Short mmCIF file of C-alpha atoms in Angstrom, two decimals:
data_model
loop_
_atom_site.label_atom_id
_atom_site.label_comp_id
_atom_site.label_asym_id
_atom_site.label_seq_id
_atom_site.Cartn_x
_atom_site.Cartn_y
_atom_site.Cartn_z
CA UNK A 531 -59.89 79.65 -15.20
CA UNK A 532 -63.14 77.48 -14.99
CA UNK A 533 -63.12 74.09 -12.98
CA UNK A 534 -63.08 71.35 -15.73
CA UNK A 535 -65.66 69.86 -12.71
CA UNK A 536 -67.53 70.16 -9.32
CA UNK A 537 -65.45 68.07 -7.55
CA UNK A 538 -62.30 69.54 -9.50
CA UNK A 539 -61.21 71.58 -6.07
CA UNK A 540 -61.85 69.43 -3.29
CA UNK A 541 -60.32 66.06 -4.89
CA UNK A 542 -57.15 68.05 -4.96
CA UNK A 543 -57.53 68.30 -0.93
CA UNK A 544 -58.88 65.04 -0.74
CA UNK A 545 -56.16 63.56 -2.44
CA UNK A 546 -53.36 64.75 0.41
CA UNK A 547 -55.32 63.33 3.16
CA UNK A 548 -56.05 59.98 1.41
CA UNK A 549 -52.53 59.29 -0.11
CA UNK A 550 -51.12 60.45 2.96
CA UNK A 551 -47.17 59.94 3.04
CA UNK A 552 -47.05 57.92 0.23
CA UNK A 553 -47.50 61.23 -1.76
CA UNK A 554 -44.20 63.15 -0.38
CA UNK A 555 -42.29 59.84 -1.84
CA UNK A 556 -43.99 60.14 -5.66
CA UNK A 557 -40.66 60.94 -7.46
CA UNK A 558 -40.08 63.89 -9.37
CA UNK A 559 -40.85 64.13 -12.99
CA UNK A 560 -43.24 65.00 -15.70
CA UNK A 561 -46.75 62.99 -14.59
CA UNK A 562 -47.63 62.10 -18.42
CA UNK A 563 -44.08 60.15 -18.45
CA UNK A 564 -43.77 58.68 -14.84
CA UNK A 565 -45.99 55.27 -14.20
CA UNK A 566 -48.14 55.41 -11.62
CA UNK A 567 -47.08 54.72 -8.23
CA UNK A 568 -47.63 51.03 -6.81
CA UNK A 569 -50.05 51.37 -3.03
CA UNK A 570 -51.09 49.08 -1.18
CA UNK A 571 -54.64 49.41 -1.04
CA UNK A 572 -56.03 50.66 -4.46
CA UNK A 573 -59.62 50.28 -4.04
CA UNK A 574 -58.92 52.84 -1.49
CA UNK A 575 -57.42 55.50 -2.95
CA UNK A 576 -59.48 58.36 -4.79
CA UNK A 577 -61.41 56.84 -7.89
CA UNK A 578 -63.38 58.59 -10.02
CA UNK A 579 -64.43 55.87 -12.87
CA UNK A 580 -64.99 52.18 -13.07
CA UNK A 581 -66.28 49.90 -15.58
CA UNK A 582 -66.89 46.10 -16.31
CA UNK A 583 -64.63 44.02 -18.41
CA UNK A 584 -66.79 41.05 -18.72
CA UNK A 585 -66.55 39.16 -14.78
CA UNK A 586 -63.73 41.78 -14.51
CA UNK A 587 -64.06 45.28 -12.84
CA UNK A 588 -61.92 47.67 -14.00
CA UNK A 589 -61.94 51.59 -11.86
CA UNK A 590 -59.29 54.62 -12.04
CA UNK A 591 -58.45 57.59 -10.69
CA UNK A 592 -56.13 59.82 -8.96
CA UNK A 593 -52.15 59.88 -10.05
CA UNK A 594 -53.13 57.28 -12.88
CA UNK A 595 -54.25 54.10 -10.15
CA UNK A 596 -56.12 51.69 -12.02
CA UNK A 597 -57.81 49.34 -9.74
CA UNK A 598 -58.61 45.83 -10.91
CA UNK A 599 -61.31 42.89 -9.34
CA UNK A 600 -62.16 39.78 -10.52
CA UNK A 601 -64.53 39.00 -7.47
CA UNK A 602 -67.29 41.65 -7.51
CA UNK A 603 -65.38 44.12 -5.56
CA UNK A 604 -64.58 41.87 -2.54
CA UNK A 605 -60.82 42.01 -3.59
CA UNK A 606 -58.36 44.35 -5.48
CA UNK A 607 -55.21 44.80 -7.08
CA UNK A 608 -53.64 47.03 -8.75
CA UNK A 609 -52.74 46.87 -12.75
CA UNK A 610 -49.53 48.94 -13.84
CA UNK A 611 -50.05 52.39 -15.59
CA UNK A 612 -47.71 54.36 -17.88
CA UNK A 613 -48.94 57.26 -16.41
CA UNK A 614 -49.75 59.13 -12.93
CA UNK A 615 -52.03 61.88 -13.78
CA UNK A 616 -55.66 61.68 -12.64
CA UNK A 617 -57.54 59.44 -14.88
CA UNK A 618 -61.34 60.50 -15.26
CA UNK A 619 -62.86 57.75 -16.98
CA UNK A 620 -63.18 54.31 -18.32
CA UNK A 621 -65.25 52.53 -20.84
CA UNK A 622 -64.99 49.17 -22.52
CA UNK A 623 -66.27 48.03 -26.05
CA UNK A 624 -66.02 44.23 -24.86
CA UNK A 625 -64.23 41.85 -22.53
CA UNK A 626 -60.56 42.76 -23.49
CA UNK A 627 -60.61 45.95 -25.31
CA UNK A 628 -61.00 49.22 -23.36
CA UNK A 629 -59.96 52.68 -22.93
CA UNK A 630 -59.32 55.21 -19.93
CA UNK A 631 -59.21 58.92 -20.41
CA UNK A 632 -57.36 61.87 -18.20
CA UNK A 633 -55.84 64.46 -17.11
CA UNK A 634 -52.99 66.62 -19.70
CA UNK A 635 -54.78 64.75 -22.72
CA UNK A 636 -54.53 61.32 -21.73
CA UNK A 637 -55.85 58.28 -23.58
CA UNK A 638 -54.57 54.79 -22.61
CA UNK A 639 -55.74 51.83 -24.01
CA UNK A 640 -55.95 47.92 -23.20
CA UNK A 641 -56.36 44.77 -25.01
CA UNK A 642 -56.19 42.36 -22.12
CA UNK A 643 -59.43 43.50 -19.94
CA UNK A 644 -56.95 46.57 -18.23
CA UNK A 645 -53.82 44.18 -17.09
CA UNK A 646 -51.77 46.08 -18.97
CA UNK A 647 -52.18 49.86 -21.00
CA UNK A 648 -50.92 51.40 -23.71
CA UNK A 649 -50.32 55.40 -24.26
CA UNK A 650 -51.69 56.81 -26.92
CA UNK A 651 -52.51 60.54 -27.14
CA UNK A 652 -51.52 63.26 -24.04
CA UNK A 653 -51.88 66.39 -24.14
CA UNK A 654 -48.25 67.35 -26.69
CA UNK A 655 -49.77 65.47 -29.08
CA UNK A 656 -53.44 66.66 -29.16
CA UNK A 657 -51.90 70.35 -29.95
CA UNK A 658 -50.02 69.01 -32.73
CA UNK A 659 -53.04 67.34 -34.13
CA UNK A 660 -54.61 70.47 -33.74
CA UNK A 661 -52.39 72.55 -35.61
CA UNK A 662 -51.89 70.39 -38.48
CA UNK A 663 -55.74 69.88 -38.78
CA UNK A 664 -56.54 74.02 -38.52
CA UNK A 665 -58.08 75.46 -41.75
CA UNK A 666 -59.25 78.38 -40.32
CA UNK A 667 -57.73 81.84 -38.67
CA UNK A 668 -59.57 80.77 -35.81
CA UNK A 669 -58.53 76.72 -35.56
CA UNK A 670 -55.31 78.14 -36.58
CA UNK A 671 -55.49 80.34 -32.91
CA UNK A 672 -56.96 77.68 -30.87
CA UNK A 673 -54.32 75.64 -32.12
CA UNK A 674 -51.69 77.59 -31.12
CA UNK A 675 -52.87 78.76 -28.04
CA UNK A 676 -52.95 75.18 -26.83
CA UNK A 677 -49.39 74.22 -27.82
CA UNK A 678 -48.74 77.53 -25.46
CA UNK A 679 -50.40 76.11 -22.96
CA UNK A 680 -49.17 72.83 -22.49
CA UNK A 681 -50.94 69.34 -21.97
CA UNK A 682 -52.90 71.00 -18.93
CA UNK A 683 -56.62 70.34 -20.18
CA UNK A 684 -58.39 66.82 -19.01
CA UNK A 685 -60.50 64.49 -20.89
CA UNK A 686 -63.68 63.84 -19.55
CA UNK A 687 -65.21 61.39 -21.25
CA UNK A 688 -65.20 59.01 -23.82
CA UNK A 689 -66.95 56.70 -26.06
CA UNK A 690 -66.03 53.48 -27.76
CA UNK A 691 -68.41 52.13 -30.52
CA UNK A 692 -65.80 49.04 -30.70
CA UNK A 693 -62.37 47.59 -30.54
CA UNK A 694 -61.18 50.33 -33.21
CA UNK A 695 -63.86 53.62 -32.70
CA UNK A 696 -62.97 56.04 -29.76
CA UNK A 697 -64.15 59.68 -29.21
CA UNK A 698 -62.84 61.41 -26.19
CA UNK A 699 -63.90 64.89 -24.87
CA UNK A 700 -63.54 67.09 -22.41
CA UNK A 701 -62.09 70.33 -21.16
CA UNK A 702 -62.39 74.11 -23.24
CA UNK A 703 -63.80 71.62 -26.34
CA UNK A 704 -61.39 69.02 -26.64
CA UNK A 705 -62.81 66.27 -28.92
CA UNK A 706 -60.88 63.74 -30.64
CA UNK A 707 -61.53 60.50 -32.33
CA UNK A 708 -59.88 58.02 -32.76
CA UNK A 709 -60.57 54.53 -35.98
CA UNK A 710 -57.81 52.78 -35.30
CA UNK A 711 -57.85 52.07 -31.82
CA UNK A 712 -55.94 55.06 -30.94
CA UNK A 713 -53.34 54.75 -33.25
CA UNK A 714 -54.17 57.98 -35.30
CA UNK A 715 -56.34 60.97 -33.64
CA UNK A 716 -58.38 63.46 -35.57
CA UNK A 717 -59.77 66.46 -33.94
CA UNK A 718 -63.34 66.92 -34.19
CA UNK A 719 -63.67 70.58 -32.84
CA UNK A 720 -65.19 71.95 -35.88
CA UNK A 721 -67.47 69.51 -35.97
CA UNK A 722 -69.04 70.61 -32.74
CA UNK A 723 -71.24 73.26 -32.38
CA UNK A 724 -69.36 75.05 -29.38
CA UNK A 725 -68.15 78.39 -30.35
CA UNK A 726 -66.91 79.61 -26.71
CA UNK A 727 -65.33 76.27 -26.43
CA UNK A 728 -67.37 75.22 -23.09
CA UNK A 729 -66.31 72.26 -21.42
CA UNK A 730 -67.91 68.76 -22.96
CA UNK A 731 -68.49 66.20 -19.55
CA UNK A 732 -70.83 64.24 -20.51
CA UNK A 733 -71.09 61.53 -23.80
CA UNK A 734 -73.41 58.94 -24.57
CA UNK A 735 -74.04 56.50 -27.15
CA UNK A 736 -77.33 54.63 -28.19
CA UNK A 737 -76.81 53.04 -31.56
CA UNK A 738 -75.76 56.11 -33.96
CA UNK A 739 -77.20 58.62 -31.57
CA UNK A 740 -74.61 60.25 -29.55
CA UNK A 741 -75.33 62.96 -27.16
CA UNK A 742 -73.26 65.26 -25.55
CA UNK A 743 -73.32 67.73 -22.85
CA UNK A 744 -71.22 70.20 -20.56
CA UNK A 745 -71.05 73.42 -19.09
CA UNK A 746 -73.65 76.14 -19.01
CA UNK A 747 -76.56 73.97 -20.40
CA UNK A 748 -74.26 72.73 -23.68
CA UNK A 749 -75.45 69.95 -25.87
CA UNK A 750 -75.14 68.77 -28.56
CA UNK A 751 -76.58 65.64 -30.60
CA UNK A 752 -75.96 63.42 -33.71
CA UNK A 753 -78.25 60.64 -35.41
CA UNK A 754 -75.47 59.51 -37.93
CA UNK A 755 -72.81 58.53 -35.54
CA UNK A 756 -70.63 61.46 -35.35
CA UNK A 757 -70.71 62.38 -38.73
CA UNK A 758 -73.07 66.05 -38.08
CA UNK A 759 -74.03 67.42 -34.80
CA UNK A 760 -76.75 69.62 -34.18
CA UNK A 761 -77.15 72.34 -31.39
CA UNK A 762 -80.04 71.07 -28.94
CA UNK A 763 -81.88 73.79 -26.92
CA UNK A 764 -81.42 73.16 -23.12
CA UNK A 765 -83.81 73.10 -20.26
CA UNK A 766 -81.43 74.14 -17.90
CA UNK A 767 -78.34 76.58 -18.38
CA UNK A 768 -76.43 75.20 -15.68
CA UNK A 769 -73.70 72.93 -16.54
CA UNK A 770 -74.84 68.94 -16.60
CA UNK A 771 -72.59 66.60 -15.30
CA UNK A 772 -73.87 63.25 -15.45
CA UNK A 773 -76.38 61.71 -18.35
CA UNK A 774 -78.07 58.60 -19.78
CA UNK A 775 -79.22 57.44 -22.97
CA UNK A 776 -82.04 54.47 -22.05
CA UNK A 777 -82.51 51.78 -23.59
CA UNK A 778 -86.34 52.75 -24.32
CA UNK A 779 -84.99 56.09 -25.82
CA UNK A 780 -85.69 58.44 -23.13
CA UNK A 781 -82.31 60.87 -22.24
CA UNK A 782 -81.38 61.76 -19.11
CA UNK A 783 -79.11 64.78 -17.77
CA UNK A 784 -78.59 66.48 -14.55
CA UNK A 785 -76.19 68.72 -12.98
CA UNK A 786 -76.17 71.81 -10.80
CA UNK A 787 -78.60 72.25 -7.47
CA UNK A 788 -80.44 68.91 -8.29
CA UNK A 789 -81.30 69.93 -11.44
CA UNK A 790 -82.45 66.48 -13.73
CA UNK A 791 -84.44 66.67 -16.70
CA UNK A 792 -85.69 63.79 -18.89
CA UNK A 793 -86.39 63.85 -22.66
CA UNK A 794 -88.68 61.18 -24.08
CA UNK A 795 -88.16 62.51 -27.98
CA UNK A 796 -85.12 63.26 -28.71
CA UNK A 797 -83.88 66.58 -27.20
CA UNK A 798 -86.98 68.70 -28.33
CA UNK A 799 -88.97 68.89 -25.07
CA UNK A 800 -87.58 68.29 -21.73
CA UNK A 801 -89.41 67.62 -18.03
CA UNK A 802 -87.54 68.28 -14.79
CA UNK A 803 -87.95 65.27 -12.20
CA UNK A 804 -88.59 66.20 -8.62
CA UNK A 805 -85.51 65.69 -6.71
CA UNK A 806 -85.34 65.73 -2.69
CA UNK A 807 -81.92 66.49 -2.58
CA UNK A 808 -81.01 69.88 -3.82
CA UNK A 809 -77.00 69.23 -4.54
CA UNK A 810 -75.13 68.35 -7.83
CA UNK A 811 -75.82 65.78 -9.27
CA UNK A 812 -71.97 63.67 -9.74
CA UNK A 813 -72.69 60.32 -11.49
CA UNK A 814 -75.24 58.10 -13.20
CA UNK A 815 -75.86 54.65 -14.26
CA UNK A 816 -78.59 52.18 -15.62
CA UNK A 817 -78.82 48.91 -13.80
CA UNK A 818 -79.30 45.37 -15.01
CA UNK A 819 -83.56 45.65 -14.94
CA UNK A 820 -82.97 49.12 -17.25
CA UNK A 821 -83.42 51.46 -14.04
CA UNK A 822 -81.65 54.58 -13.17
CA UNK A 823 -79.77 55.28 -10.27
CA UNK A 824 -77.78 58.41 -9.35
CA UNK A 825 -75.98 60.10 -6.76
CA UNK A 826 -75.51 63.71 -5.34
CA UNK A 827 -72.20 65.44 -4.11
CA UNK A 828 -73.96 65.06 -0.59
CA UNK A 829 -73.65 61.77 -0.95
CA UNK A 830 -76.96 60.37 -1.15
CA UNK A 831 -77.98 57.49 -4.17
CA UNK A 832 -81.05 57.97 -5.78
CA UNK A 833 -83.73 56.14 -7.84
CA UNK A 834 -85.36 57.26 -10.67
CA UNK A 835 -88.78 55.77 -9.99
CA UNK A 836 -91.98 56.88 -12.21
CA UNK A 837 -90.99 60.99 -12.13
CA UNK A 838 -89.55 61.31 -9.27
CA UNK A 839 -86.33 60.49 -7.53
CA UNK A 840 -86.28 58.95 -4.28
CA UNK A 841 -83.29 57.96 -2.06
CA UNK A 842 -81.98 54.95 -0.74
CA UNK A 843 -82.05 53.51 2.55
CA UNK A 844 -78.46 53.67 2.57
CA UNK A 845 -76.13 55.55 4.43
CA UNK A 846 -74.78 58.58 2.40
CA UNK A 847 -71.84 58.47 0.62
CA UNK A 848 -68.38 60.48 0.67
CA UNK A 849 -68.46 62.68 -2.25
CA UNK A 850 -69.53 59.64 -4.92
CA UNK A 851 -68.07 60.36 -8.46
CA UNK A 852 -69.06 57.11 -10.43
CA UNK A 853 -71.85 54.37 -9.76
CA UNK A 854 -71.76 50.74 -11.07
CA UNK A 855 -74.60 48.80 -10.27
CA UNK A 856 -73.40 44.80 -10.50
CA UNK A 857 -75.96 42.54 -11.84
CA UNK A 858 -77.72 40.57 -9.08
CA UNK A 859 -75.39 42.15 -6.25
CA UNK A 860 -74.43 45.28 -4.73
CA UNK A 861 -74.25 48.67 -5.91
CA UNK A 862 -70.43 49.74 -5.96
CA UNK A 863 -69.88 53.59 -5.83
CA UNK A 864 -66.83 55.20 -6.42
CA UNK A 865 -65.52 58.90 -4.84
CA UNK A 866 -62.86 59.91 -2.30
CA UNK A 867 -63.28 57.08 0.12
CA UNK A 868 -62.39 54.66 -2.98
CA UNK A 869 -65.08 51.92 -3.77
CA UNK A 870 -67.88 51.80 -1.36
CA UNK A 871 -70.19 49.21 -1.54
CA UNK A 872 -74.24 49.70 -1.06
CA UNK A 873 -76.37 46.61 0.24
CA UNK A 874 -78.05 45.28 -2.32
CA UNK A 875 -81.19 44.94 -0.03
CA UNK A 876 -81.63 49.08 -0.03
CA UNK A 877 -82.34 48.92 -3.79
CA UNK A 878 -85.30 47.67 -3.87
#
């Protein structure tokens, strides 16, 4: 079986040593219907994802913690969850409305900037979708192959146009979307070109342009907001893992060994960006001013700065799986040692 991720392997080690005994006293049940369980310290545990719900900072991760802070990350508490798989990522359309993808199909959504959440697709449900939607001898296997299977295949990623448009992706193909807020789902495998049904990681909206990527150099692109997608050649056949859609237009993926590229029109040429720090590449973000920041599985952050990348002067970082810059303050990263905050004073 391929890892849905990089970090796939060791956050299941991780996890034991960070939950410590608190794990042994999880009760037994099925994750998808058991909320997650209440700790103490939430901002430490393993997160993987956070976001910004207006003044409100919203982060999840491991057994379905969702971590919220209404101070810029100087204190935390947790929010309940319905769920305590691993939750991979977060995304909100405005101050209130926001969704969190996951592990065994999971989509939860909120209406109250992530106080509370709402269930609304796992992993049963997604293969029933998918058989009723086949057309096809081969939907119709894929289909059936994951109601064998069971609600064992993670979302990745997601996008959310609004309050109502969601589109979440992830492991072996999954794609769903979602116009009602996640009240309905419609598969959109056949929609994407991805005939070996490689894993989708990365998503990213500009306007109607969406772009998506994954394993072994997969993208994908649309310029009518979902409605067609078009195979885009890749630079680099490794799989990307983190990406960016700039403001200016420019697209920006990396992955495997260091490996970033950057495309200034649109997918059709790409130019690698020298990189000093030859490990995957685990998480991306644009900052407040419209720069780019990234960071490596060894722990170091990054700055994209002309074409090349050059690190902070900041003390690396345990295994970082999300970055959120905060406008005019810190740079929060997320990984195995929780939220970490970087001085503000080593971005510049």
């Amino acid at each position: 079986m391929r890892l849905p991720r990089p970090l796939a392997a060791a956050l299941l080690v991780t996890t034991l040593a960070v939950a410590g005994p608190s794990l042994a006293q999880t009760p037994v049940g099925d994750a998808l219907q058991r909320p997650a369980l209440a700790v103490k310290a939430p901002q430490r545990a393993v997160l993987l994802a956070a976001a910004q719900a207006g003044a409100r900072i919203v982060a999840v991760g491991e057994r379905g913690i969702v971590a919220l802070s209404d101070d810029r990350g100087a204190s935390w508490r947790q929010a309940p969850s319905p769920v305590s798989v691993t939750l991979t990522m977060v995304r909100f359309a405005d101050e209130q409305h926001g969704v969190a993808v996951g592990h065994g199909g999971t989509v939860l959504t909120t209406d109250d900037a992530g106080a509370s959440w709402r269930l609304r697709l796992n992993g049963r449900g997604l293969a029933e979708l998918a058989k009723a939607a086949a057309t096809t001898p081969a939907a119709q296997q894929d289909a059936d192959r994951l109601l064998a299977d069971g609600p064992d295949k993670p979302f990745l990623d997601v996008l959310q146009w609004d309050a109502k448009r969601l589109l979440a992706v992830g492991a072996y193909g999954l794609a769903f979307y979602s116009a009602n807020g996640g009240e309905s789902w419609t598969p959109w495998m056949d929609r994407l070109p991805n005939p070996k049904a490689l894993h989708w990681y990365v998503a990213r909206r500009g306007g109607n342009t969406l772009l998506l990527a994954g394993e072994q150099g997969l993208l994908a692109r649309s310029d009518d907001g979902g409605q067609t997608f078009q195979t885009m050649n890749s630079p680099y056949k490794g799989s990307w893992f983190a990406g960016e859609l700039r403001a200016d237009g420019q697209a920006v993926l990396a992955g495997l060994r260091g490996n970033v590229w950057r495309s200034t029109d649109g997918g059709a040429q790409w130019t690698q960006l020298a990189s000093p720090v030859p490990a995957t590449i685990t998480a991306m973000a644009v900052d407040a001013k419209g720069g780019l920041l990234l960071a490596s599985q060894a722990g170091v952050v990054l700055r994209l700065q002309g074409d090349a990348l050059l690190p902070l002067k900041a003390p690396p970082v345990p295994m970082p799986s999300a970055l959120l810059p905060l406008q005019d303050g810190p740079l929060l990263t997320l990984g195995v040692a929780g939220v970490v905050s970087v001085d503000a004073g080593a971005l510049q």
